CSV table of C-alpha atoms in Angstrom, one decimal:
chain,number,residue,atom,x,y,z
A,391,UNK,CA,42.3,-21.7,25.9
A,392,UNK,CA,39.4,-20.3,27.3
A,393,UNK,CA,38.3,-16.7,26.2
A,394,UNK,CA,39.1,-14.8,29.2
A,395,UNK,CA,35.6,-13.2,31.1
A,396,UNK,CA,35.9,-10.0,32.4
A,397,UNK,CA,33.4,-9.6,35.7
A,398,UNK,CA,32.8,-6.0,36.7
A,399,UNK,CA,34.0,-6.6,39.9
A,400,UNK,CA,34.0,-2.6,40.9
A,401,UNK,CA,31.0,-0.9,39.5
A,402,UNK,CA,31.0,2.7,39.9
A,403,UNK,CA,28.3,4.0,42.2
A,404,UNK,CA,25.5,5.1,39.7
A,405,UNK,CA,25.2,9.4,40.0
A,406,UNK,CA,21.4,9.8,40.3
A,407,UNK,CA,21.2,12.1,42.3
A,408,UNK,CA,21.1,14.9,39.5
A,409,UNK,CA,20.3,12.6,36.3
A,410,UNK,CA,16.7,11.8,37.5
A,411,UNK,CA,14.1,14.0,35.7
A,412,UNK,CA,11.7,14.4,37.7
A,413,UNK,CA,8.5,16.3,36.2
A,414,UNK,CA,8.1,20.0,36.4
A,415,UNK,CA,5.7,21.2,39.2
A,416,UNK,CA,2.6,22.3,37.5
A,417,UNK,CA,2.1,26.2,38.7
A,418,UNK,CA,0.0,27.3,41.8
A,419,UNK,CA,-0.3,28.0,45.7
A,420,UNK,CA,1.5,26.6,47.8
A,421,UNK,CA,2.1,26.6,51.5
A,422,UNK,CA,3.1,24.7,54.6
A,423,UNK,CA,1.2,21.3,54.0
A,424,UNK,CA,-0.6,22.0,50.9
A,425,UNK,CA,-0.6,23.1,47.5
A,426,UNK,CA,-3.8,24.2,45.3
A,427,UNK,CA,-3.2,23.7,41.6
A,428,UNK,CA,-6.1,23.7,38.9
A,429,UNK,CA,-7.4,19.9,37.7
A,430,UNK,CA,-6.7,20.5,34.3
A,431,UNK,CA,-3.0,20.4,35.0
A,432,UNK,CA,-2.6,17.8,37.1
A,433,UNK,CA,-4.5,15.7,34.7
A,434,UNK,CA,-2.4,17.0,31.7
A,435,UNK,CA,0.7,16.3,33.7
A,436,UNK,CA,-0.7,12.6,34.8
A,437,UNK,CA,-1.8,12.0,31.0
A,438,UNK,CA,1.5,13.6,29.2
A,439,UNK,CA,3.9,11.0,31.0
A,440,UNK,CA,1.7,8.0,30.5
A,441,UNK,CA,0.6,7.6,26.9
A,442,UNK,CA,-0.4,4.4,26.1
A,443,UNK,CA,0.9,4.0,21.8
A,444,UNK,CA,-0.9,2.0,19.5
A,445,UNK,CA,1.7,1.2,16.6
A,446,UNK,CA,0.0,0.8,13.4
A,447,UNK,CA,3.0,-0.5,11.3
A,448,UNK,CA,2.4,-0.9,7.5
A,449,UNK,CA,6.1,-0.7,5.8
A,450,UNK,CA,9.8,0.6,6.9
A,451,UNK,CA,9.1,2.9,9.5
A,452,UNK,CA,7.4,0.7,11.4
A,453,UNK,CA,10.8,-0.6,11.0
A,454,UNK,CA,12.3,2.3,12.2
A,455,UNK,CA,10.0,2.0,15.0
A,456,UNK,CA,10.9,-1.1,16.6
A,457,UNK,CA,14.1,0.7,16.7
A,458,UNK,CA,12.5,3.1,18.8
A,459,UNK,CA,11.1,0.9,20.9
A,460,UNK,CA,14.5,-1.3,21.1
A,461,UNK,CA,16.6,-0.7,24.4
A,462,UNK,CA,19.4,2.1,22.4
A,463,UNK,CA,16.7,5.0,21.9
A,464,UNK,CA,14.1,3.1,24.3
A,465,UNK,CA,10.5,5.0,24.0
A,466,UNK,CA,9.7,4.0,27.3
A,467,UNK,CA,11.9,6.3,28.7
A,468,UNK,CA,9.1,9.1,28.0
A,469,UNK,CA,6.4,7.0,29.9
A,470,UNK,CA,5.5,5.4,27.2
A,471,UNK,CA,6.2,1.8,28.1
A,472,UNK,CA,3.8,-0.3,27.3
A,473,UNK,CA,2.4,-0.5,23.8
A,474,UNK,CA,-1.1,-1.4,23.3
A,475,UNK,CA,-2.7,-3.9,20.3
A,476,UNK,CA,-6.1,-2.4,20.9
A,477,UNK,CA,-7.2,0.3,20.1
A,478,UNK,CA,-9.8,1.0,22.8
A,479,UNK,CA,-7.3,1.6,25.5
A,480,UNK,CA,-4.8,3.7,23.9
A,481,UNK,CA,-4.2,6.9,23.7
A,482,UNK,CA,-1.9,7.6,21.0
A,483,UNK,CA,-2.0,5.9,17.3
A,484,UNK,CA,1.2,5.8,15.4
A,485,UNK,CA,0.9,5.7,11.7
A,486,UNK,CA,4.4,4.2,9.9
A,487,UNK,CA,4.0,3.5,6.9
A,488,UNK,CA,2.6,4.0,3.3
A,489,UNK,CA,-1.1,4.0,3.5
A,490,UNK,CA,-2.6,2.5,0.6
A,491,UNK,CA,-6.4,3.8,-0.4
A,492,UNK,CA,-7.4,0.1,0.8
A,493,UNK,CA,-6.0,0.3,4.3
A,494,UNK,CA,-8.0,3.7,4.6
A,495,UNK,CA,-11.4,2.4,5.8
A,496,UNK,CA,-9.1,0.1,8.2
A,497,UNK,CA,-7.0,3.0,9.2
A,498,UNK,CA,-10.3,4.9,10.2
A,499,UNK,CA,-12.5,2.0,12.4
A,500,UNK,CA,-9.5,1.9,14.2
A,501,UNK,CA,-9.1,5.6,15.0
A,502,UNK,CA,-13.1,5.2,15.9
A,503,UNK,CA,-12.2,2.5,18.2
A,504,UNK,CA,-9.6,4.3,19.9
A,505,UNK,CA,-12.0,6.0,23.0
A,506,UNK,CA,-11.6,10.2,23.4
A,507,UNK,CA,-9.0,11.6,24.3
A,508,UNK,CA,-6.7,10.5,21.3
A,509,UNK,CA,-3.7,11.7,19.7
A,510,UNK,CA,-2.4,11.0,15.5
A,511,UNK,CA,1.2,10.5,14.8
A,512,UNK,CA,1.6,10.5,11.3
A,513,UNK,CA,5.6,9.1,11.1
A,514,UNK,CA,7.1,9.1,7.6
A,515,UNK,CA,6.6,10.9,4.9
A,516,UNK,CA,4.4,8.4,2.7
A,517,UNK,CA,1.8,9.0,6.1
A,518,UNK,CA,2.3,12.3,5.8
A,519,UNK,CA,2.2,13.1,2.6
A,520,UNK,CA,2.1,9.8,0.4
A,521,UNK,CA,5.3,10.2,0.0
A,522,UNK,CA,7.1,9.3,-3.0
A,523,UNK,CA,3.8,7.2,-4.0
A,524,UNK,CA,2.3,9.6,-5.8
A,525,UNK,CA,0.2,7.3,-7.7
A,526,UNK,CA,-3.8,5.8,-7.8
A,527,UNK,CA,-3.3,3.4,-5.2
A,528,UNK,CA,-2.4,5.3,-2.2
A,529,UNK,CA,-3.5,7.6,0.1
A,530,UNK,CA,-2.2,10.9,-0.4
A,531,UNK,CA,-1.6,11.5,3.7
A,532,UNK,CA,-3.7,10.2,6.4
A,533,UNK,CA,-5.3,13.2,7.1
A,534,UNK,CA,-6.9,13.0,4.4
A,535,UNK,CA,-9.2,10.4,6.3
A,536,UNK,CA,-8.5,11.0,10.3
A,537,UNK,CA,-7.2,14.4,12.0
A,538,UNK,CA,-3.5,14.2,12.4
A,539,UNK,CA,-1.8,16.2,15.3
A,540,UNK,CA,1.9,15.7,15.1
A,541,UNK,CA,4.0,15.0,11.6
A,542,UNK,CA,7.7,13.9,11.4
A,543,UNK,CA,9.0,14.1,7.9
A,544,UNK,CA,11.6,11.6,6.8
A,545,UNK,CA,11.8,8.5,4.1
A,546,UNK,CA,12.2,6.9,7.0
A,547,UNK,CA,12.6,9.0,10.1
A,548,UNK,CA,15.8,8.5,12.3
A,549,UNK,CA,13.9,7.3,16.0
A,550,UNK,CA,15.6,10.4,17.0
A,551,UNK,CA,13.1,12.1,14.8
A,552,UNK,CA,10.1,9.5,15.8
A,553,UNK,CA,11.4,10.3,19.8
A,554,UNK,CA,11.0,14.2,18.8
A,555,UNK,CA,7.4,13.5,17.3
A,556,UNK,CA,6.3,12.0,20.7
A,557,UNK,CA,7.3,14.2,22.8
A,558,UNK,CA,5.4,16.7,20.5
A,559,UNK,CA,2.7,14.9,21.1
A,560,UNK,CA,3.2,14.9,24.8
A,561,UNK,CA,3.5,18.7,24.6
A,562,UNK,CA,-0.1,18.8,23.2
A,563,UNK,CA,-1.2,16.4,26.0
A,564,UNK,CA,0.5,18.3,28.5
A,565,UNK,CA,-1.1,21.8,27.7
A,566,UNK,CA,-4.3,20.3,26.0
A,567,UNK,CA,-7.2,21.8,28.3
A,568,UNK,CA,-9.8,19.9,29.5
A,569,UNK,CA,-12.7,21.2,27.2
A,570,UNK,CA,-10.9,21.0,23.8
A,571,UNK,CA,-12.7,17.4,23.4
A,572,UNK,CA,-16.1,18.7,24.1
A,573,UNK,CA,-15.9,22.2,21.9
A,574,UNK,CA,-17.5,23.3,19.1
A,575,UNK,CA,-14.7,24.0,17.0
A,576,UNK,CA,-13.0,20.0,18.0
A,577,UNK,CA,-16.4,19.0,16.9
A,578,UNK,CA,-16.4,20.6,13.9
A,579,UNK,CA,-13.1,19.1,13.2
A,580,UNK,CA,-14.6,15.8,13.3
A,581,UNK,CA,-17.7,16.2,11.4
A,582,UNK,CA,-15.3,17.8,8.5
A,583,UNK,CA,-14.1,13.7,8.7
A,584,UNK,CA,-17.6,12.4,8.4
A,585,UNK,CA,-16.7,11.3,12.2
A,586,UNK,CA,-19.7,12.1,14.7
B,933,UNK,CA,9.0,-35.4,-31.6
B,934,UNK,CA,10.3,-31.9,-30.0
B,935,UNK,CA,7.7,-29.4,-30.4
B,936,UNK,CA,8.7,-26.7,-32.1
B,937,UNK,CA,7.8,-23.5,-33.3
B,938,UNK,CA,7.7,-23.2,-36.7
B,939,UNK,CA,5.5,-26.6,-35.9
B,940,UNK,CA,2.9,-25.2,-33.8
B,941,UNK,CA,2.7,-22.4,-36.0
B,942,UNK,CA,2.4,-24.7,-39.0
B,943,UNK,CA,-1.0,-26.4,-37.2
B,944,UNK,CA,-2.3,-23.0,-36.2
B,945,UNK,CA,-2.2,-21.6,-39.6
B,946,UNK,CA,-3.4,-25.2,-41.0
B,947,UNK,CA,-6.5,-25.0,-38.5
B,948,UNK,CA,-7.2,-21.1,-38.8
B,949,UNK,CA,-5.7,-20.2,-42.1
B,950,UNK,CA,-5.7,-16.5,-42.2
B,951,UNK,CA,-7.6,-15.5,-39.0
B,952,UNK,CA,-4.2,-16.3,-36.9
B,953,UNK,CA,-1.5,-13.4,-38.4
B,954,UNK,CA,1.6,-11.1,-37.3
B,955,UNK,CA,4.1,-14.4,-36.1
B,956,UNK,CA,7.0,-13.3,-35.0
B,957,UNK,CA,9.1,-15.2,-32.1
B,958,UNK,CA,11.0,-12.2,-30.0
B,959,UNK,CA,13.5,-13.9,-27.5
B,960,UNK,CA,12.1,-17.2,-29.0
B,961,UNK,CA,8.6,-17.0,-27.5
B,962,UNK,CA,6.2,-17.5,-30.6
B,963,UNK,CA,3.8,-14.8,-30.6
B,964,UNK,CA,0.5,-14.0,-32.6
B,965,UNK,CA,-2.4,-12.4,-32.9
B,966,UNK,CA,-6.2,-13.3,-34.2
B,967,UNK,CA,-9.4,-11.7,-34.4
B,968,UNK,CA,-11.3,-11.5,-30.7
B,969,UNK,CA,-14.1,-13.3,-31.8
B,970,UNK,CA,-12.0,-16.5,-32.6
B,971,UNK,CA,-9.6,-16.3,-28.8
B,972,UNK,CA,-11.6,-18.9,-27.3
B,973,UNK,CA,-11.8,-21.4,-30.4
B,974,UNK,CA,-7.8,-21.0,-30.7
B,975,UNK,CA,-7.3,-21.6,-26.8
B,976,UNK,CA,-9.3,-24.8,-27.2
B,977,UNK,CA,-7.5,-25.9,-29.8
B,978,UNK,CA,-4.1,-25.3,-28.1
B,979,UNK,CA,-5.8,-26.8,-25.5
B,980,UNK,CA,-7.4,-30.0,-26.8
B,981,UNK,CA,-4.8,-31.3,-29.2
B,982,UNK,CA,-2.7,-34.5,-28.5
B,983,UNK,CA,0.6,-32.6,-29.4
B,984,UNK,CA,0.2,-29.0,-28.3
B,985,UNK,CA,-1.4,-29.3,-24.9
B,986,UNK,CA,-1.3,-25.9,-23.9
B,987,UNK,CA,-3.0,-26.8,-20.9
B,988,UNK,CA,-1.9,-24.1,-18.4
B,989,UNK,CA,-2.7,-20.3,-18.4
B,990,UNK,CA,0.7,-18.6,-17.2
B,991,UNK,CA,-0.6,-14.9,-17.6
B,992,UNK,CA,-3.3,-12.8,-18.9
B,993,UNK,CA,-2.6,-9.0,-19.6
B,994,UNK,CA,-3.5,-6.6,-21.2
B,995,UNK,CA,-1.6,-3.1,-22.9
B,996,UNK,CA,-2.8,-0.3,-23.7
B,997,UNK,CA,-2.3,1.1,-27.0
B,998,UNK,CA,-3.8,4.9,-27.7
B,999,UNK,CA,-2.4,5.4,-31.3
B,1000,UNK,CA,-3.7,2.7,-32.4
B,1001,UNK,CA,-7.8,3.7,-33.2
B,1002,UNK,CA,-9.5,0.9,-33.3
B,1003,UNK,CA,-7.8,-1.6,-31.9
B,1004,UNK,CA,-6.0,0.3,-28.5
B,1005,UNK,CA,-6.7,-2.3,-26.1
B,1006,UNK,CA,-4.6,-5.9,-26.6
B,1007,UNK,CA,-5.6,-8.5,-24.3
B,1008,UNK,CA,-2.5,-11.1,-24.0
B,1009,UNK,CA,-2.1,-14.5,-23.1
B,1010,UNK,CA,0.4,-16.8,-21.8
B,1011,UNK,CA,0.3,-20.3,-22.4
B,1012,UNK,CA,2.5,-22.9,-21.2
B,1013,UNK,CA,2.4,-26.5,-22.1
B,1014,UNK,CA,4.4,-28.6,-19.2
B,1015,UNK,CA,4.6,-31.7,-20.6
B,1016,UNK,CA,6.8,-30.2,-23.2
B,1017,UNK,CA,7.6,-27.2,-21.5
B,1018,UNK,CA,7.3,-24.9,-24.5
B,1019,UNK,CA,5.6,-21.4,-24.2
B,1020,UNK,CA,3.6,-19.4,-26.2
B,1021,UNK,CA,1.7,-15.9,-26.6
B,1022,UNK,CA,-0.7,-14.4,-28.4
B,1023,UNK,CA,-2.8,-11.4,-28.7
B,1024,UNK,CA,-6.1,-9.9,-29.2
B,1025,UNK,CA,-7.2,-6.3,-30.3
B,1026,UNK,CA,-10.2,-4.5,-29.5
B,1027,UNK,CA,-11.9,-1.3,-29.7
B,1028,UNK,CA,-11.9,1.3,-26.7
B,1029,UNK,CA,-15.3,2.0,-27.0
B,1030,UNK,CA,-16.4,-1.5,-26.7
B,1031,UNK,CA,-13.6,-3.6,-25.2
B,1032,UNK,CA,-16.0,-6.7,-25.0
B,1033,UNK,CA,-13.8,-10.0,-25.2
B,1034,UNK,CA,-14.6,-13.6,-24.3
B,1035,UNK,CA,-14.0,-14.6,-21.0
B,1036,UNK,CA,-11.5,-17.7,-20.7
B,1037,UNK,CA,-12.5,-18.6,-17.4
B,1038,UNK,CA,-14.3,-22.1,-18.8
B,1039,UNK,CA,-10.9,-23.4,-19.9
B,1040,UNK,CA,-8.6,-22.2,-17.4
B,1041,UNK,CA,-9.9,-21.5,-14.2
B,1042,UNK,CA,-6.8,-19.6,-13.4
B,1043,UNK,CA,-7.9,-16.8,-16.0
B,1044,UNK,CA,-10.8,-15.8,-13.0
B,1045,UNK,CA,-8.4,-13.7,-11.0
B,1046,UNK,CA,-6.5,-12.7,-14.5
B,1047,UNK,CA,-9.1,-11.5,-16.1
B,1048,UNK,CA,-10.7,-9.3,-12.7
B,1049,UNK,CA,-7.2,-7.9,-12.8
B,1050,UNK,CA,-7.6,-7.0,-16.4
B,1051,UNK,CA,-10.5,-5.7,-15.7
B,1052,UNK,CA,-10.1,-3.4,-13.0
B,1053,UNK,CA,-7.1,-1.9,-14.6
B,1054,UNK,CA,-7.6,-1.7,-18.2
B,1055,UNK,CA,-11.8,-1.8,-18.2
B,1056,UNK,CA,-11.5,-4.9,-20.3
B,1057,UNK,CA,-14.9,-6.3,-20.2
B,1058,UNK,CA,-14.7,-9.8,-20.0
B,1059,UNK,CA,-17.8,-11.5,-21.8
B,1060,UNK,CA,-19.4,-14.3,-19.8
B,1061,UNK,CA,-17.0,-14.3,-16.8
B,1062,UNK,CA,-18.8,-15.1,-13.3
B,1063,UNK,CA,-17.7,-11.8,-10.9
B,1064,UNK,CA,-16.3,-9.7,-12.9
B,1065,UNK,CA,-15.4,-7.0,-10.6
B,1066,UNK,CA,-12.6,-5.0,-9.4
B,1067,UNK,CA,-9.9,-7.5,-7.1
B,1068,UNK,CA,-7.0,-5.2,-6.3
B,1069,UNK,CA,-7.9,-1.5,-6.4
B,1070,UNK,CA,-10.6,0.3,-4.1
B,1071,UNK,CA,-14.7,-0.6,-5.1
B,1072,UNK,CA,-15.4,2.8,-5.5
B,1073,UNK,CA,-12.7,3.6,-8.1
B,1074,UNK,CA,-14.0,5.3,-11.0
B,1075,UNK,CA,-11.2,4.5,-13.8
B,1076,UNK,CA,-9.1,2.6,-15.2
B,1077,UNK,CA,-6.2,3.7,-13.9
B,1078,UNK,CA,-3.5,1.5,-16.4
B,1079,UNK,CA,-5.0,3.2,-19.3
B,1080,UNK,CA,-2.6,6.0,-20.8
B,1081,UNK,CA,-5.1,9.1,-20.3
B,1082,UNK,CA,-4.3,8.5,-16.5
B,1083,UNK,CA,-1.0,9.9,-15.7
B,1084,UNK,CA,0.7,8.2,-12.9
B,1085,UNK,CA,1.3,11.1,-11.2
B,1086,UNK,CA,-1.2,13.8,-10.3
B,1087,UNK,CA,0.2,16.7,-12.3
B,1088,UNK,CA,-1.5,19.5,-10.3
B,1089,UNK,CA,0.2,19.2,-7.2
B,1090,UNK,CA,2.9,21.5,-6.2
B,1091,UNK,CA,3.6,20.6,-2.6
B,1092,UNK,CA,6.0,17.3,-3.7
B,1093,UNK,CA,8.5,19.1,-5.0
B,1094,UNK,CA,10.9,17.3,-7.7
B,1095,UNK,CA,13.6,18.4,-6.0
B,1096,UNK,CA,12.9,16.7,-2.9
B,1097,UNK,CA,13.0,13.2,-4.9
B,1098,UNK,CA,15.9,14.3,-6.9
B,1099,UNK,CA,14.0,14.5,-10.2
B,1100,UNK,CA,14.9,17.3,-12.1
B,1101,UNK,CA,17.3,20.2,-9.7
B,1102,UNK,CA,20.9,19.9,-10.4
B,1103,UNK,CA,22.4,16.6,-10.2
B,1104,UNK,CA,26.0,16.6,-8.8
């Protein structure tokens, strides 16, 4: 006997009316016909929903990550829809994953690669921290080697947690003003790195 | 005839006499030890003769042994003959301060790898062999890191806590 199929012959009218999110209007004047807002928020606004992540995957968060990615916690939800295996056009590196000392100068070209403005994730904590690999042959926390700006803890995160991280990191992109890249004290950041 | 070995060690001792010492067969793996000067006549021997054939380098390790002055480093070897499929092991000691043995890489060319292993973890200096440099840990290590004066763990740091990797705390 065949198994019996179940067609959804009446589908319930989807609600979208109030379950859209729609971005927040950045602040400023408006009027009949137009509305006068500075640059540096409308370009924080365009950036912060369209991050571009480069996953660089070493061990089981990267795991944890393609669970993230997967259609149950679905990144792209947050703009973040299309993953890039370059470096040069993305925005946002991902580090999952135990880091070992030899990976470190491979870690670092590729952070070089990636073109200004660019964001660290450091998910986990072996990227973080080392992690439980408190030994000779691995780096003690990426940031020992590239600026990091966001850190989620966990052995290995939840994607929950890895979801939270990025839309950290979209906070920072969001309210990250225009000149950060170009000041003294971002440029002293990077030369405590070796980076120029 | 089955090779046996109360056999093999009855040809070593015949060959070497008193420079091959300390057999002892744990798990039945015949083990030994001779002087480092004479590891590379003894693997010849295993390896040329009609009946023992050792003719195939399983492993080569070394341990490091601190109480022991004078002789802390052992370099060991594996040797496996697969005609007969019988093992053996044996040993060599030699002093920290000059941890000069000979290399093995002319008889087995599987000791190359082995040996830069050896090497870039115990700082056993490996007489003779081709590129002898570190294979698995970073060029610009400074130490041996295998040797027992390296602690596993960095003991200064405080921010890994042992609780957090449920060492030491209360267990429930």
């Amino acid at each position: 006997m065949p198994r019996p199929v179940r067609f959804n012959v009446h589908p319930r009218e989807a609600d979208i009316h109030n379950n859209i999110a729609i971005a927040e209007m950045p602040a400023g004047l408006q009027g009949e016909g137009y509305f006068a807002t500075s640059l540096e928020r409308v370009v924080g606004l365009a950036r912060k929903n369209s991050i571009w992540p480069l996953p660089f995957a070493t061990s089981c968060c990267g795991i944890e990550f393609m669970a993230t990615m997967g259609s149950h916690y679905d990144l792209s939800r947050f703009g973040s829809e299309r993953m890039g295996f370059t470096p040069r056009q993305c925005d946002l590196i991902m580090v999952m994953g135990t880091i070992a000392k030899k990976m470190a100068p491979i870690l670092r070209q590729v952070y070089l690669q990636m073109a200004e403005p660019r964001w660290v994730l450091a998910v986990g904590a072996c990227a973080s921290s080392g992690g439980i690999f408190d030994t000779y042959s691995v780096l003690q926390g990426i940031d020992q080697v590239i600026p990091v700006d966001v850190y989620v803890p966990g052995c290995p995160p939840r994607p929950e947690a890895i979801l939270d991280g990025v839309l950290r990191i979209q906070e920072l992109v969001h309210n990250e003003s225009l000149r950060r890249r170009h000041s003294e004290h971002y440029k002293a950041l990077l030369n405590s790195y070796g980076i120029e | 005839m089955e090779l046996t070995n109360d056999y093999i060690r009855q040809r070593l001792e015949e060959k070497f006499g008193v420079d091959v010492s300390g057999f002892e067969q744990p798990y039945g793996l015949l083990t030994f030890e001779t002087p480092k000067e004479n590891n590379l006549k003894v693997m010849q021997f295993l390896f040329d003769d009609a009946e023992l054939r050792f003719q195939f380098l399983t492993d080569l390790t070394a341990v490091h042994y601190p109480d022991q002055p004078g002789r802390e480093l052992a370099v060991v070897y594996h040797l496996h003959n697969l005609v007969d499929n019988v093992r053996i092991r044996f040993k060599v000691f030699t002093a920290i301060e000059q941890p000069d043995v000979f290399t093995a890489t002319s008889l087995y060319a599987s000791a190359n790898w082995m040996e830069r292993e050896t090497y870039d973890f115990f700082g056993v200096n490996f007489v003779g062999h081709p590129n002898l440099k570190r294979i698995l840990n970073v060029d610009e290590m400074d130490y041996f890191p295998m040797r027992k004066e390296f602690p596993l763990e960095d003991q200064t740091r405080i921010d890994k806590d042992d609780e957090m990797f449920g060492r030491g705390g209360h267990i429930f």
